[in-house]
Tab-separated table of C-alpha atoms and ligand atoms in Angstrom:
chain	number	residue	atom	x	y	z
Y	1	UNK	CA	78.154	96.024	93.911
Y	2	UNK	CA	80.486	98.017	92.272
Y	3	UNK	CA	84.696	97.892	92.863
Y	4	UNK	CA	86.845	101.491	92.443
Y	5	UNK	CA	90.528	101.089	92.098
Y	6	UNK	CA	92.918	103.733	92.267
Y	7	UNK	CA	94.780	103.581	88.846
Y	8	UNK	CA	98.233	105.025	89.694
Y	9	UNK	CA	100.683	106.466	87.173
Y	10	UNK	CA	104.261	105.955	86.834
Y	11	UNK	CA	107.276	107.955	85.612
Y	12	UNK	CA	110.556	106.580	84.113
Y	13	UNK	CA	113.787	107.300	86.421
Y	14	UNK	CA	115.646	107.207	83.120
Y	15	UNK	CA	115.724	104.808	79.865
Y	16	UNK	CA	117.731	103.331	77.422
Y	17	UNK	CA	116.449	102.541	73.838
Y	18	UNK	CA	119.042	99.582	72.360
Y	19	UNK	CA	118.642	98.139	68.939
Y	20	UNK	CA	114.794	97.377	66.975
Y	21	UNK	CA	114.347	93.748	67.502
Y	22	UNK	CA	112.993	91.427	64.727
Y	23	UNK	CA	109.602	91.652	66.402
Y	24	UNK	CA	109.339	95.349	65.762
Y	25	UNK	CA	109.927	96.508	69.673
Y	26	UNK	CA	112.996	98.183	70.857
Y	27	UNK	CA	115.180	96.556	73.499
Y	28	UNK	CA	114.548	98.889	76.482
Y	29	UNK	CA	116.215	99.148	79.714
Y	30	UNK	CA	114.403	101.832	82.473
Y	31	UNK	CA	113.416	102.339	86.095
Y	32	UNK	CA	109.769	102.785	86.719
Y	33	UNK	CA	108.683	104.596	89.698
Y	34	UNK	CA	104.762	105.223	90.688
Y	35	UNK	CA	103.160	108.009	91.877
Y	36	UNK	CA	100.609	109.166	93.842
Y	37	UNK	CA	98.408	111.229	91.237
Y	38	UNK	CA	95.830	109.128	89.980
Y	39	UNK	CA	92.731	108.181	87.364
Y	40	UNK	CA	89.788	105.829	89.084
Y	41	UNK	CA	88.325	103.139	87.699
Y	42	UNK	CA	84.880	101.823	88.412
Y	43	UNK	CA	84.149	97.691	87.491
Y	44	UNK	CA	80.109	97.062	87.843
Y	45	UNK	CA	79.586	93.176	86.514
Y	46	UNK	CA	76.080	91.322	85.810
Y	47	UNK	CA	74.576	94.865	85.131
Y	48	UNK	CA	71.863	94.887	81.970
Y	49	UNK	CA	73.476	96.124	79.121
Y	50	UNK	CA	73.560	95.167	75.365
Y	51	UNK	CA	77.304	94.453	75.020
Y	52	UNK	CA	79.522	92.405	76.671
Y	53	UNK	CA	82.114	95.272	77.879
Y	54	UNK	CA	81.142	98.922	78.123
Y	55	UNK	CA	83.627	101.656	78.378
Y	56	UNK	CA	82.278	104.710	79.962
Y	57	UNK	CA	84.566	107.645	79.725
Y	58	UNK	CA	83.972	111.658	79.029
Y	59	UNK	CA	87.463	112.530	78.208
Y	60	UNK	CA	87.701	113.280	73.993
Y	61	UNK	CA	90.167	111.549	73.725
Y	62	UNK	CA	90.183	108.189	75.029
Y	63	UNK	CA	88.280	105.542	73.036
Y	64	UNK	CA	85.448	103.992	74.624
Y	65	UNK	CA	85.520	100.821	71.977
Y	66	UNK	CA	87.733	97.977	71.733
Y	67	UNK	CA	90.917	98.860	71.426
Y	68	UNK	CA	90.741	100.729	74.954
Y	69	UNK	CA	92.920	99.211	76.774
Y	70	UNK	CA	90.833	98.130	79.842
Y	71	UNK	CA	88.452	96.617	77.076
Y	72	UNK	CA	91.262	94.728	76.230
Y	73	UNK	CA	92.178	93.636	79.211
Y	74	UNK	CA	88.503	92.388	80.271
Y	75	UNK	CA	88.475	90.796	76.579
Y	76	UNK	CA	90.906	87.929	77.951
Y	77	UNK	CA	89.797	87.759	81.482
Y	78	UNK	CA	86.016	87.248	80.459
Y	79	UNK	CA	87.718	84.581	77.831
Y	80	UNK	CA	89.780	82.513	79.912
Y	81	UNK	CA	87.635	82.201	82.522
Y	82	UNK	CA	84.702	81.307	79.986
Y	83	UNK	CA	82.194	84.099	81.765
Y	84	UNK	CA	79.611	86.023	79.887
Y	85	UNK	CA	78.620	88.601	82.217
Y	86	UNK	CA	78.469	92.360	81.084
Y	87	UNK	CA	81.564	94.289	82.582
Y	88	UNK	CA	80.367	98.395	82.768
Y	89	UNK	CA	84.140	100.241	83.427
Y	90	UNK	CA	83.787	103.861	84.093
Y	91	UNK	CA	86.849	105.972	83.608
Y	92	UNK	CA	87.271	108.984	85.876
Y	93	UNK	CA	89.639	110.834	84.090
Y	94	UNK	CA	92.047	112.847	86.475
Y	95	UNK	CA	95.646	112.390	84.379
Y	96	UNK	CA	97.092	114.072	81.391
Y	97	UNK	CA	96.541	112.213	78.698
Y	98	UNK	CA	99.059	113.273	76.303
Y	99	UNK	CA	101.210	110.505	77.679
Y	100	UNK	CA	104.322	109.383	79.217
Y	101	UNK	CA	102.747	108.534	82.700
Y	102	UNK	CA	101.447	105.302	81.335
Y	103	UNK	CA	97.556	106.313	82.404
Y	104	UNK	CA	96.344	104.447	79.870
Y	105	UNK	CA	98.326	101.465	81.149
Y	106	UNK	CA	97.727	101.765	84.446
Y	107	UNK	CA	93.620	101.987	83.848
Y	108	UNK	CA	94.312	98.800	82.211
Y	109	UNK	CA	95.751	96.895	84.995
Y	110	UNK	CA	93.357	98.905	88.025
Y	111	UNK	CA	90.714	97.004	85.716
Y	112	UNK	CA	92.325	93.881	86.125
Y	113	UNK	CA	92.388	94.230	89.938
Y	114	UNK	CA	88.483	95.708	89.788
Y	115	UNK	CA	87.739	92.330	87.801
Y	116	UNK	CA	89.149	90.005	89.993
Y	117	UNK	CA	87.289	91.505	93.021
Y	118	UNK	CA	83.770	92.066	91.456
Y	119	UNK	CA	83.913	88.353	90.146
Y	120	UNK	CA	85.522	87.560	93.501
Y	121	UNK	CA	88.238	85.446	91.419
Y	122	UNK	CA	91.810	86.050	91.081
Y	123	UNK	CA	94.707	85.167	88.485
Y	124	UNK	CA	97.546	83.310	88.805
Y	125	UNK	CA	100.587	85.914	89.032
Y	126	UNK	CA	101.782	84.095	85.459
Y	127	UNK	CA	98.253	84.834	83.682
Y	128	UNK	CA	98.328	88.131	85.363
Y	129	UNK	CA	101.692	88.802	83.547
Y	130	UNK	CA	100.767	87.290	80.368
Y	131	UNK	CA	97.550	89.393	79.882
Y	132	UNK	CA	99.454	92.563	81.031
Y	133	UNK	CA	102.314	92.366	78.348
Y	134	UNK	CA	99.718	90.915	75.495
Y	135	UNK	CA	97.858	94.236	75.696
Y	136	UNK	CA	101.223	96.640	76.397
Y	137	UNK	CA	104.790	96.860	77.352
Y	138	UNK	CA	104.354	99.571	80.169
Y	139	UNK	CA	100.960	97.168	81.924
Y	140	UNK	CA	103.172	94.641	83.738
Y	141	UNK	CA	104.961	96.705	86.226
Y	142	UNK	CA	101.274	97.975	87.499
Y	143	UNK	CA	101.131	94.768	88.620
Y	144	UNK	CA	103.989	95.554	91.231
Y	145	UNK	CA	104.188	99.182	91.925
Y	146	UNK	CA	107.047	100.892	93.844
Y	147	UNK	CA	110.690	101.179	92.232
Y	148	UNK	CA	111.012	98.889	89.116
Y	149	UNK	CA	113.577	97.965	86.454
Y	150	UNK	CA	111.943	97.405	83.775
Y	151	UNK	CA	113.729	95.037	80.639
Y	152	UNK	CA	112.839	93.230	77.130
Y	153	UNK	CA	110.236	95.299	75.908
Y	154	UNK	CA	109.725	96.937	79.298
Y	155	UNK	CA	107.272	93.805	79.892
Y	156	UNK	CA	109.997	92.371	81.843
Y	157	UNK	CA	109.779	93.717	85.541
Y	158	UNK	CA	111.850	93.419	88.751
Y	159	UNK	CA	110.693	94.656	91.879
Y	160	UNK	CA	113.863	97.255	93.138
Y	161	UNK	CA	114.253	98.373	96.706
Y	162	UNK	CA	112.135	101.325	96.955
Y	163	UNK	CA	112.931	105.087	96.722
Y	164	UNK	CA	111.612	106.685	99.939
Y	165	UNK	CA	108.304	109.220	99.239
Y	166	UNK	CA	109.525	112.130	97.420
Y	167	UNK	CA	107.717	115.371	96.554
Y	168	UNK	CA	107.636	115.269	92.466
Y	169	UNK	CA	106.521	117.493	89.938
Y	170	UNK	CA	104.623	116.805	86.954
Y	171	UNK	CA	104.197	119.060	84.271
Y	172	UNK	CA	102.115	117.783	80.725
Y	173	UNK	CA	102.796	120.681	77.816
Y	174	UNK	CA	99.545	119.722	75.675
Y	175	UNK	CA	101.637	118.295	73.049
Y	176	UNK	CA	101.075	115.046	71.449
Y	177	UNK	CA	104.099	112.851	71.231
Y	178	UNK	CA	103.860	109.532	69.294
Y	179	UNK	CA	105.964	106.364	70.789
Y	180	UNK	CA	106.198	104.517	67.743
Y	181	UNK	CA	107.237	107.923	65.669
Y	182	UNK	CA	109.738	108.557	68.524
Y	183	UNK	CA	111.120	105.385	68.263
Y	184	UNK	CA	111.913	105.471	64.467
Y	185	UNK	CA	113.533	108.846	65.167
Y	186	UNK	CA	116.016	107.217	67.788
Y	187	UNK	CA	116.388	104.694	65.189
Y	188	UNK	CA	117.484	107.192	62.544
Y	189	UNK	CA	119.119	109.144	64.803
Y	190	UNK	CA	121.122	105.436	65.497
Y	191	UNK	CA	121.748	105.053	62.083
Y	192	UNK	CA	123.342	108.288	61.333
Y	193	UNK	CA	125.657	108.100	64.421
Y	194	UNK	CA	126.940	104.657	63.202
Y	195	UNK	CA	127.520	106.116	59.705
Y	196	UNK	CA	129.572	108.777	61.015
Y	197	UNK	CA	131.626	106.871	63.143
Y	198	UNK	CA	132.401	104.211	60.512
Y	199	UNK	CA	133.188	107.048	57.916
Y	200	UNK	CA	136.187	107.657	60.289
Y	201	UNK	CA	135.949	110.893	59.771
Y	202	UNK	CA	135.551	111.482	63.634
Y	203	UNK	CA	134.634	109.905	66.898
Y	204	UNK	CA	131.060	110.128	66.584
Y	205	UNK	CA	129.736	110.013	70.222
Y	206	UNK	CA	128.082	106.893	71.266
Y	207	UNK	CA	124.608	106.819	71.874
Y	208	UNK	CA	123.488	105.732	75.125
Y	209	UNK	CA	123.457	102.105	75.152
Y	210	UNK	CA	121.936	99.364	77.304
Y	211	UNK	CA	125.278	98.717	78.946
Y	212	UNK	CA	126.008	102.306	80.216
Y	213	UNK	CA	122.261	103.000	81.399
Y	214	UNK	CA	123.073	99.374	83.109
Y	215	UNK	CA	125.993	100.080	84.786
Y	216	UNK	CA	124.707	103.945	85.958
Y	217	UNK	CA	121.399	102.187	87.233
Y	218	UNK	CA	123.207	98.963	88.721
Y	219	UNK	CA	125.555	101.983	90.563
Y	220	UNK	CA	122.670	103.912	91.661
Y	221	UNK	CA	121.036	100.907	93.261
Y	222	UNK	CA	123.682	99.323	94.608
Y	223	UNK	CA	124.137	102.451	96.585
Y	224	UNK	CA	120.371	102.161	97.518
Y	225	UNK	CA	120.881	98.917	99.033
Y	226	UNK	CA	123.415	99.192	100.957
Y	227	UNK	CA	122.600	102.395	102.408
Y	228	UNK	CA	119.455	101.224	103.054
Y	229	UNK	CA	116.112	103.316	103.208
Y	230	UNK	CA	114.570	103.576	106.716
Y	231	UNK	CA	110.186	103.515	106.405
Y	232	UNK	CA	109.395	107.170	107.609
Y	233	UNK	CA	112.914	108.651	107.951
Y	234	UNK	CA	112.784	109.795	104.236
Y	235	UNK	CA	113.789	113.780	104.842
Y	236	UNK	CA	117.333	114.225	104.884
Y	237	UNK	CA	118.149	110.619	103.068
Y	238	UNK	CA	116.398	112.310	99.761
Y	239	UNK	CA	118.607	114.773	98.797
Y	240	UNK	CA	121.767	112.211	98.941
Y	241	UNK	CA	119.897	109.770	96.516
Y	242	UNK	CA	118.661	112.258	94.200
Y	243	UNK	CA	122.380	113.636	94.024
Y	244	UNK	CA	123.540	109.872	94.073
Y	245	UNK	CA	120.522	109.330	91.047
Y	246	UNK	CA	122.141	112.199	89.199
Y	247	UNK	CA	125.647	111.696	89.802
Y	248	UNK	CA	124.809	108.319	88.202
Y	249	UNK	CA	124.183	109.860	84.947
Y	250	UNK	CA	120.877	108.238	84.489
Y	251	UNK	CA	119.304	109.688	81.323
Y	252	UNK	CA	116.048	109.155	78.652
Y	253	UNK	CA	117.277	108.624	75.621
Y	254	UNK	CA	114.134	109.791	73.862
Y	255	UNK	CA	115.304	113.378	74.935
Y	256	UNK	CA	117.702	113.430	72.353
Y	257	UNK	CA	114.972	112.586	69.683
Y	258	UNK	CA	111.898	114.279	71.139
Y	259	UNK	CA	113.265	117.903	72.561
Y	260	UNK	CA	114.842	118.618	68.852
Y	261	UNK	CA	111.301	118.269	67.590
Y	262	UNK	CA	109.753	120.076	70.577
Y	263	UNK	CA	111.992	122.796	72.596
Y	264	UNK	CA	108.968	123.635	74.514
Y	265	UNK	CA	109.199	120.447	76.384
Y	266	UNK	CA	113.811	121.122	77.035
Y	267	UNK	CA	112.079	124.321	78.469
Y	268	UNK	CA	109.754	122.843	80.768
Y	269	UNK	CA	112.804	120.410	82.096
Y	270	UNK	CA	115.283	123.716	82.398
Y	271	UNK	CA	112.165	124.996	84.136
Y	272	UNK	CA	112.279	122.588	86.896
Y	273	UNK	CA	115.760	122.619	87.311
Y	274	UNK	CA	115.508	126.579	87.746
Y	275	UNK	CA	112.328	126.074	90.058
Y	276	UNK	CA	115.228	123.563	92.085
Y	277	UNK	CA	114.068	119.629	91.111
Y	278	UNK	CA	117.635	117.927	92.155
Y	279	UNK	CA	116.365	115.354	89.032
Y	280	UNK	CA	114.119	116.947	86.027
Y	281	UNK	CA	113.567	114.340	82.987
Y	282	UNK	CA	111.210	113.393	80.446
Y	283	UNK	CA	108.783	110.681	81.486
Y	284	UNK	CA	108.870	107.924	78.897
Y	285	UNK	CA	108.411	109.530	75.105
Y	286	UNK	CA	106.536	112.600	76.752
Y	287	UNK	CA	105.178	114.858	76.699
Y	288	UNK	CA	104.703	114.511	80.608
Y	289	UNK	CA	107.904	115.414	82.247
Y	290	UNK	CA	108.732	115.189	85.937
Y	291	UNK	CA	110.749	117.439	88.640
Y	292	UNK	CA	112.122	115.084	92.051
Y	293	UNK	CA	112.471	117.746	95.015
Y	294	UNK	CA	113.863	117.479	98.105
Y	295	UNK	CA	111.511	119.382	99.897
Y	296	UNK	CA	107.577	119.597	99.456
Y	297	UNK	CA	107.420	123.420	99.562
Y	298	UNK	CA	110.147	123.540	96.775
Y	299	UNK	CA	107.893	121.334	94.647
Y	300	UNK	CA	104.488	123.432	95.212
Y	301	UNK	CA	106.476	126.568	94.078
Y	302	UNK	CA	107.685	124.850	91.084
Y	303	UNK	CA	104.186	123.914	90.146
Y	304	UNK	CA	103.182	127.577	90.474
Y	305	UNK	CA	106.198	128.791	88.408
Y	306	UNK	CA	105.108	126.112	85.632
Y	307	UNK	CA	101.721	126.608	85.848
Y	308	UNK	CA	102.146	130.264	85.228
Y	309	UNK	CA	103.967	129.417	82.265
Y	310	UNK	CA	100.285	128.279	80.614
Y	311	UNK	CA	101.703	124.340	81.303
Y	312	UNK	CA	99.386	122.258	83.250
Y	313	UNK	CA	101.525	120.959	86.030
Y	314	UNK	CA	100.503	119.251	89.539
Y	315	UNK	CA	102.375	118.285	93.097
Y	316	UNK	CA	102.567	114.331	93.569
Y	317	UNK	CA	104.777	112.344	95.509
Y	318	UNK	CA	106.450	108.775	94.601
Y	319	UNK	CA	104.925	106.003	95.714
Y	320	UNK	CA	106.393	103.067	97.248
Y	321	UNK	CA	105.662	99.253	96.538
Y	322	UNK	CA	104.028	98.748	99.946
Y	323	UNK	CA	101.457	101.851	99.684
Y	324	UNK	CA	100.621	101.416	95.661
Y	325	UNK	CA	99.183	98.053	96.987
Y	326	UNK	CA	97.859	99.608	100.225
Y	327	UNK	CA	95.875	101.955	98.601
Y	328	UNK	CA	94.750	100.560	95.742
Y	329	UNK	CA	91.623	99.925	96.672
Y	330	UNK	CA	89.259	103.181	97.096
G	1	C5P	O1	103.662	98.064	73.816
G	1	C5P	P1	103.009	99.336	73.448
G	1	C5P	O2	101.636	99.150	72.863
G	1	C5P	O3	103.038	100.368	74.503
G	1	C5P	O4	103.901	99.948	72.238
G	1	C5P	C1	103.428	100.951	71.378
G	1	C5P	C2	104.361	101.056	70.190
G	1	C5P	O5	105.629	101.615	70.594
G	1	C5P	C3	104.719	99.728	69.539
G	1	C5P	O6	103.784	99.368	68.544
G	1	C5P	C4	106.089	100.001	68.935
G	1	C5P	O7	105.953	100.693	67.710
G	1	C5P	C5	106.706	100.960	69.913
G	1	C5P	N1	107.556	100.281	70.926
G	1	C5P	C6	108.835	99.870	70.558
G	1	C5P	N2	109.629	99.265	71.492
G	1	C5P	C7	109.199	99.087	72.766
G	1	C5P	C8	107.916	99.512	73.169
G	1	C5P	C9	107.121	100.113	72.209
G	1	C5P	O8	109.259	100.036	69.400
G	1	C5P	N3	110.032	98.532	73.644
């Protein structure tokens, strides 16, 4: 027997970095959103091997020791459930992984699911959490899917009414952006606003803060709900909540630390604002950004524009709560 799970990614509707807590995190604030593009991840259990957990993967670049994240993730499930079987994962490597989609994440937590069926066991929701956030802050809102606020580390997760299926965009410059590194540049880039402001010298301008990216979202959404989504009438509601989204003045902070240090990545955004995405943002700490369209045939020309450009780029869709779970399964 062998389980395949559909390991989706996500993008980040906007984010809001607030002060580094004595833990070493940053206070975060952000909508997730999944998406239709995809990695697959294949569990085989009880198979002869000489380790306990083997990572198979031909991608350079992800590590196929311990410190993968699935390996990590098996680690504690194998452990608190006192098994010793051998767990083979096989990673079919179909997303960028330069980051900012949270593939590596979302492999983790597909694993999680795979495990649970190929042992034909299952977590409580409250272990399920507590191994997510142990091994990351962007694992536990895999375990929902769909629209999701995301708080604390981004560990904490709240299911949101869901956006309808939108086209999307998303384009990955091969650029390597580090999270931690981007983090100590917000940080920095914290510390010098604060010093200009209390030099009086002039009204520095705030940088986003928790509150503001809280009241924009909490205005977005309350919009959302009231107006309601209706399942399969999704075409001319789209445009009005991607204006609404917008008009909200929902942001990523880590634009103002990360497209300093790389303009190719502002160009890719102004590039799918040109190419007509009604919201173009950076997707977590990059480099993976992402275009929202109102129209699927707006989106495919935008990948071709990109594309010819020398940036990968590919057409997706968002992908509601109900069909992340649907089709998790392959
Ligand atoms: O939790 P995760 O492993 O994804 O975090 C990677 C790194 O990013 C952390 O070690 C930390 O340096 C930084 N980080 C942070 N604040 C967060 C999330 C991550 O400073 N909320």
């Amino acid at each position: 027997m062998a389980t395949t799970v559909r390991s989706f990614a996500k993008i980040n509707l906007g984010l809001a970095i607030g002060a580094r807590r004595p833990d070493g995190f940053h206070g975060l604030e952000t909508i997730y959103q999944t998406v239709a593009a995809h990695d697959l991840i294949r569990v085989v259990c009880g198979a002869t091997g000489h380790a306990p957990i083997t990572i198979r993967c031909d991608h350079p670049a992800v590590p196929c020791d311990a410190t993968n994240t699935c390996y990590r993730v098996a680690e504690r499930m194998l452990q608190l459930w006192q098994l010793d079987t051998t767990v083979e994962i096989t990673i079919d490597k179909r997303l960028p992984v330069q980051g900012g989609m949270g593939a590596g994440s979302a492999n983790a937590v597909a694993t999680l699911f795979a495990l649970e069926r190929e042992l034909g066991r299952e977590l409580a929701p409250a272990e399920q959490l507590r191994i997510a956030a142990e091994v990351g802050s962007d694992l536990p809102l895999f375990l929902l899917g769909g629209t999701v606020l995301g708080a604390g580390r981004g560990e904490q997760v709240y299911p949101l009414p869901d956006l309808p299926t939108l086209p999307c965009v998303l384009a990955t410059p091969s650029v390597a952006v580090s999270t931690p590194q981007a983090f100590q540049d917000w940080d920095a880039l914290a510390a010098s606003a604060d010093s200009v402001a209390a030099s009086g010298l002039t009204s520095a301008a705030p940088l986003g803060t928790l509150s503001k990216f809280s009241r924009s979202a909490f205005s977005w959404l309350s919009h959302l709900e009231a107006t309601g989504v209706p399942a399969g009438r999704s075409g001319d509601r789209a445009e009005t909540l991607l204006l609404d989204l917008v008009r909200a003045g929902i942001e990523n902070d880590f634009e103002r630390v990360v497209f300093p240090q790389y303009p190719e990545l502002h160009e890719v955004k102004r590039e799918l604002q040109r190419a007509g995405a009604k919201l173009a943002l950076l997707s977590g700490s990059g480099s993976s950004l992402f275009g929202l369209f109102d129209e699927q045939a707006r989106a495919g020309q935008a990948v071709e524009q990109i594309s010819a450009t020398g940036v990968r780029a590919i057409a997706s869709t968002t992908l509601t709560r109900r069909a992340y779970q649907e089709q998790r399964f392959v």
